[in-house]
Amino acid sequence: MSRRILVVDDEADVEALFRQQFRREIRDGRFNLDFARSGDEALQLIDASAGATLILILSDINMPGMSGLNLLPKVRAARPDVPVIMITAYSDAETRRTVLDGGAEALFTKPIDFPALRSDIEARVRSAG
């Protein structure tokens, strides 16, 4: 069974950073990472992954076009079974409240605390079987 995590971020270096941080888990087949550079691309990948085991969506908030805040309700409607964690460089109480009220499970700030994210992902991989 292939477990997939979708990372949505418009910055080109994010893919290399995530692949580097999770190289061991990817190599060991714990999960695969998919990347989308926009909200629209993310929705296309989510639609295409209807039969796949998508265990988590990580999305940046600040992106051109469709922001992560605009993407969140669309993702929740398309895949209510998949948890979403939002990522932002600018965290404040209002943003946190908006994100959590919108259905995200958590909000991570940049620079990302990868040990905390790894722990969260490992718990999801274990519960996904």
PDB file of C-alpha atoms in Angstrom:
ATOM      1  CA  MET A   1       0.000   0.000   0.000  1.00  0.00           C
ATOM      2  CA  SER A   2       1.422   3.335  -1.036  1.00  0.00           C
ATOM      3  CA  ARG A   3       0.937   6.112   1.516  1.00  0.00           C
ATOM      4  CA  ARG A   4       1.135   9.573  -0.007  1.00  0.00           C
ATOM      5  CA  ILE A   5       1.646  13.053   1.403  1.00  0.00           C
ATOM      6  CA  LEU A   6       0.849  16.085  -0.730  1.00  0.00           C
ATOM      7  CA  VAL A   7       2.912  19.233  -0.173  1.00  0.00           C
ATOM      8  CA  VAL A   8       1.491  22.429  -1.679  1.00  0.00           C
ATOM      9  CA  ASP A   9       3.877  25.389  -1.931  1.00  0.00           C
ATOM     10  CA  ASP A  10       4.733  27.794  -4.742  1.00  0.00           C
ATOM     11  CA  GLU A  11       8.408  28.047  -3.756  1.00  0.00           C
ATOM     12  CA  ALA A  12      10.617  25.855  -5.965  1.00  0.00           C
ATOM     13  CA  ASP A  13      13.092  24.935  -3.205  1.00  0.00           C
ATOM     14  CA  VAL A  14      10.427  23.397  -0.954  1.00  0.00           C
ATOM     15  CA  GLU A  15      10.431  20.111  -2.865  1.00  0.00           C
ATOM     16  CA  ALA A  16      14.201  19.682  -2.479  1.00  0.00           C
ATOM     17  CA  LEU A  17      13.988  20.601   1.218  1.00  0.00           C
ATOM     18  CA  PHE A  18      11.235  18.050   1.955  1.00  0.00           C
ATOM     19  CA  ARG A  19      12.924  15.319  -0.093  1.00  0.00           C
ATOM     20  CA  GLN A  20      16.147  15.938   1.844  1.00  0.00           C
ATOM     21  CA  GLN A  21      14.431  15.996   5.248  1.00  0.00           C
ATOM     22  CA  PHE A  22      12.470  12.801   4.567  1.00  0.00           C
ATOM     23  CA  ARG A  23      14.965  10.960   2.344  1.00  0.00           C
ATOM     24  CA  ARG A  24      15.252   8.014   4.732  1.00  0.00           C
ATOM     25  CA  GLU A  25      11.491   7.543   5.050  1.00  0.00           C
ATOM     26  CA  ILE A  26      11.037   7.801   1.267  1.00  0.00           C
ATOM     27  CA  ARG A  27      13.897   5.360   0.611  1.00  0.00           C
ATOM     28  CA  ASP A  28      12.454   2.900   3.155  1.00  0.00           C
ATOM     29  CA  GLY A  29       9.021   3.120   1.492  1.00  0.00           C
ATOM     30  CA  ARG A  30       7.281   4.561   4.567  1.00  0.00           C
ATOM     31  CA  PHE A  31       5.507   7.101   2.338  1.00  0.00           C
ATOM     32  CA  ASN A  32       5.841   9.037  -0.917  1.00  0.00           C
ATOM     33  CA  LEU A  33       5.779  12.785  -1.360  1.00  0.00           C
ATOM     34  CA  ASP A  34       3.816  14.545  -4.096  1.00  0.00           C
ATOM     35  CA  PHE A  35       4.230  18.243  -4.777  1.00  0.00           C
ATOM     36  CA  ALA A  36       1.936  20.912  -6.179  1.00  0.00           C
ATOM     37  CA  ARG A  37       3.085  24.455  -6.920  1.00  0.00           C
ATOM     38  CA  SER A  38      -0.418  25.983  -6.742  1.00  0.00           C
ATOM     39  CA  GLY A  39      -3.845  25.428  -5.272  1.00  0.00           C
ATOM     40  CA  ASP A  40      -5.243  24.496  -8.683  1.00  0.00           C
ATOM     41  CA  GLU A  41      -2.507  21.905  -9.235  1.00  0.00           C
ATOM     42  CA  ALA A  42      -3.160  20.518  -5.744  1.00  0.00           C
ATOM     43  CA  LEU A  43      -6.862  20.059  -6.502  1.00  0.00           C
ATOM     44  CA  GLN A  44      -6.003  18.236  -9.725  1.00  0.00           C
ATOM     45  CA  LEU A  45      -3.657  15.887  -7.847  1.00  0.00           C
ATOM     46  CA  ILE A  46      -6.259  15.307  -5.139  1.00  0.00           C
ATOM     47  CA  ASP A  47      -8.898  14.439  -7.754  1.00  0.00           C
ATOM     48  CA  ALA A  48      -6.449  12.079  -9.467  1.00  0.00           C
ATOM     49  CA  SER A  49      -5.572  10.404  -6.163  1.00  0.00           C
ATOM     50  CA  ALA A  50      -9.109   9.349  -5.249  1.00  0.00           C
ATOM     51  CA  GLY A  51      -8.068   5.691  -4.972  1.00  0.00           C
ATOM     52  CA  ALA A  52      -4.660   6.314  -3.379  1.00  0.00           C
ATOM     53  CA  THR A  53      -3.937   6.361   0.330  1.00  0.00           C
ATOM     54  CA  LEU A  54      -3.457  10.078   0.843  1.00  0.00           C
ATOM     55  CA  ILE A  55      -2.586  10.414   4.527  1.00  0.00           C
ATOM     56  CA  LEU A  56      -1.799  14.130   4.812  1.00  0.00           C
ATOM     57  CA  ILE A  57      -1.880  17.427   2.943  1.00  0.00           C
ATOM     58  CA  LEU A  58       0.604  20.153   3.898  1.00  0.00           C
ATOM     59  CA  SER A  59      -0.160  23.543   2.377  1.00  0.00           C
ATOM     60  CA  ASP A  60       1.493  26.921   2.500  1.00  0.00           C
ATOM     61  CA  ILE A  61      -0.920  29.764   3.176  1.00  0.00           C
ATOM     62  CA  ASN A  62       0.684  32.528   1.109  1.00  0.00           C
ATOM     63  CA  MET A  63       0.666  31.551  -2.565  1.00  0.00           C
ATOM     64  CA  PRO A  64      -0.174  33.533  -5.688  1.00  0.00           C
ATOM     65  CA  GLY A  65      -3.557  32.802  -7.220  1.00  0.00           C
ATOM     66  CA  MET A  66      -5.415  30.532  -4.828  1.00  0.00           C
ATOM     67  CA  SER A  67      -4.074  30.994  -1.301  1.00  0.00           C
ATOM     68  CA  GLY A  68      -3.869  28.136   1.154  1.00  0.00           C
ATOM     69  CA  LEU A  69      -6.807  29.675   3.031  1.00  0.00           C
ATOM     70  CA  ASN A  70      -8.880  29.507  -0.176  1.00  0.00           C
ATOM     71  CA  LEU A  71      -7.643  25.980  -0.891  1.00  0.00           C
ATOM     72  CA  LEU A  72      -8.510  24.637   2.573  1.00  0.00           C
ATOM     73  CA  PRO A  73     -12.339  24.460   2.211  1.00  0.00           C
ATOM     74  CA  LYS A  74     -12.000  22.958  -1.278  1.00  0.00           C
ATOM     75  CA  VAL A  75      -9.677  20.252   0.032  1.00  0.00           C
ATOM     76  CA  ARG A  76     -11.946  19.554   3.015  1.00  0.00           C
ATOM     77  CA  ALA A  77     -14.904  19.172   0.614  1.00  0.00           C
ATOM     78  CA  ALA A  78     -13.005  16.940  -1.836  1.00  0.00           C
ATOM     79  CA  ARG A  79     -11.251  14.725   0.728  1.00  0.00           C
ATOM     80  CA  PRO A  80     -12.780  15.160   4.207  1.00  0.00           C
ATOM     81  CA  ASP A  81     -10.938  11.989   5.258  1.00  0.00           C
ATOM     82  CA  VAL A  82      -7.494  13.550   4.756  1.00  0.00           C
ATOM     83  CA  PRO A  83      -6.034  15.785   7.471  1.00  0.00           C
ATOM     84  CA  VAL A  84      -4.585  19.141   6.450  1.00  0.00           C
ATOM     85  CA  ILE A  85      -1.743  21.020   8.104  1.00  0.00           C
ATOM     86  CA  MET A  86      -1.215  24.613   7.032  1.00  0.00           C
ATOM     87  CA  ILE A  87       2.203  26.275   6.902  1.00  0.00           C
ATOM     88  CA  THR A  88       2.953  29.979   7.148  1.00  0.00           C
ATOM     89  CA  ALA A  89       5.834  32.338   7.699  1.00  0.00           C
ATOM     90  CA  TYR A  90       3.566  34.775   9.532  1.00  0.00           C
ATOM     91  CA  SER A  91       1.669  33.235  12.397  1.00  0.00           C
ATOM     92  CA  ASP A  92      -0.632  35.233  14.602  1.00  0.00           C
ATOM     93  CA  ALA A  93      -3.643  34.355  16.737  1.00  0.00           C
ATOM     94  CA  GLU A  94      -6.151  35.360  14.060  1.00  0.00           C
ATOM     95  CA  THR A  95      -4.470  33.263  11.347  1.00  0.00           C
ATOM     96  CA  ARG A  96      -4.277  30.281  13.703  1.00  0.00           C
ATOM     97  CA  ARG A  97      -7.978  30.630  14.574  1.00  0.00           C
ATOM     98  CA  THR A  98      -8.964  30.987  10.897  1.00  0.00           C
ATOM     99  CA  VAL A  99      -6.945  27.920   9.896  1.00  0.00           C
ATOM    100  CA  LEU A 100      -8.240  25.707  12.714  1.00  0.00           C
ATOM    101  CA  ASP A 101     -11.840  26.910  12.319  1.00  0.00           C
ATOM    102  CA  GLY A 102     -11.500  26.172   8.589  1.00  0.00           C
ATOM    103  CA  GLY A 103     -10.800  22.519   9.275  1.00  0.00           C
ATOM    104  CA  ALA A 104      -7.011  22.283   9.382  1.00  0.00           C
ATOM    105  CA  GLU A 105      -5.581  20.076  12.105  1.00  0.00           C
ATOM    106  CA  ALA A 106      -2.572  22.264  12.808  1.00  0.00           C
ATOM    107  CA  LEU A 107      -0.551  25.286  11.773  1.00  0.00           C
ATOM    108  CA  PHE A 108       3.236  25.083  11.432  1.00  0.00           C
ATOM    109  CA  THR A 109       5.356  28.187  11.094  1.00  0.00           C
ATOM    110  CA  LYS A 110       8.416  28.590   8.894  1.00  0.00           C
ATOM    111  CA  PRO A 111      11.097  27.597   9.360  1.00  0.00           C
ATOM    112  CA  ILE A 112       9.340  24.269   9.814  1.00  0.00           C
ATOM    113  CA  ASP A 113      10.136  22.258  12.917  1.00  0.00           C
ATOM    114  CA  PHE A 114      10.930  19.060  10.976  1.00  0.00           C
ATOM    115  CA  PRO A 115      11.376  16.833  14.057  1.00  0.00           C
ATOM    116  CA  ALA A 116       7.834  17.788  15.183  1.00  0.00           C
ATOM    117  CA  LEU A 117       6.477  17.300  11.655  1.00  0.00           C
ATOM    118  CA  ARG A 118       8.260  13.939  11.357  1.00  0.00           C
ATOM    119  CA  SER A 119       6.682  12.804  14.631  1.00  0.00           C
ATOM    120  CA  ASP A 120       3.233  13.860  13.402  1.00  0.00           C
ATOM    121  CA  ILE A 121       3.726  12.069  10.068  1.00  0.00           C
ATOM    122  CA  GLU A 122       4.999   8.886  11.745  1.00  0.00           C
ATOM    123  CA  ALA A 123       1.848   8.757  13.883  1.00  0.00           C
ATOM    124  CA  ARG A 124      -0.279   9.063  10.730  1.00  0.00           C
ATOM    125  CA  VAL A 125       1.720   6.363   8.915  1.00  0.00           C
ATOM    126  CA  ARG A 126       1.221   3.985  11.843  1.00  0.00           C
ATOM    127  CA  SER A 127      -2.519   4.668  12.013  1.00  0.00           C
ATOM    128  CA  ALA A 128      -2.870   4.247   8.219  1.00  0.00           C
ATOM    129  CA  GLY A 129      -1.703   0.647   8.627  1.00  0.00           C
TER     130      GLY A 129
END
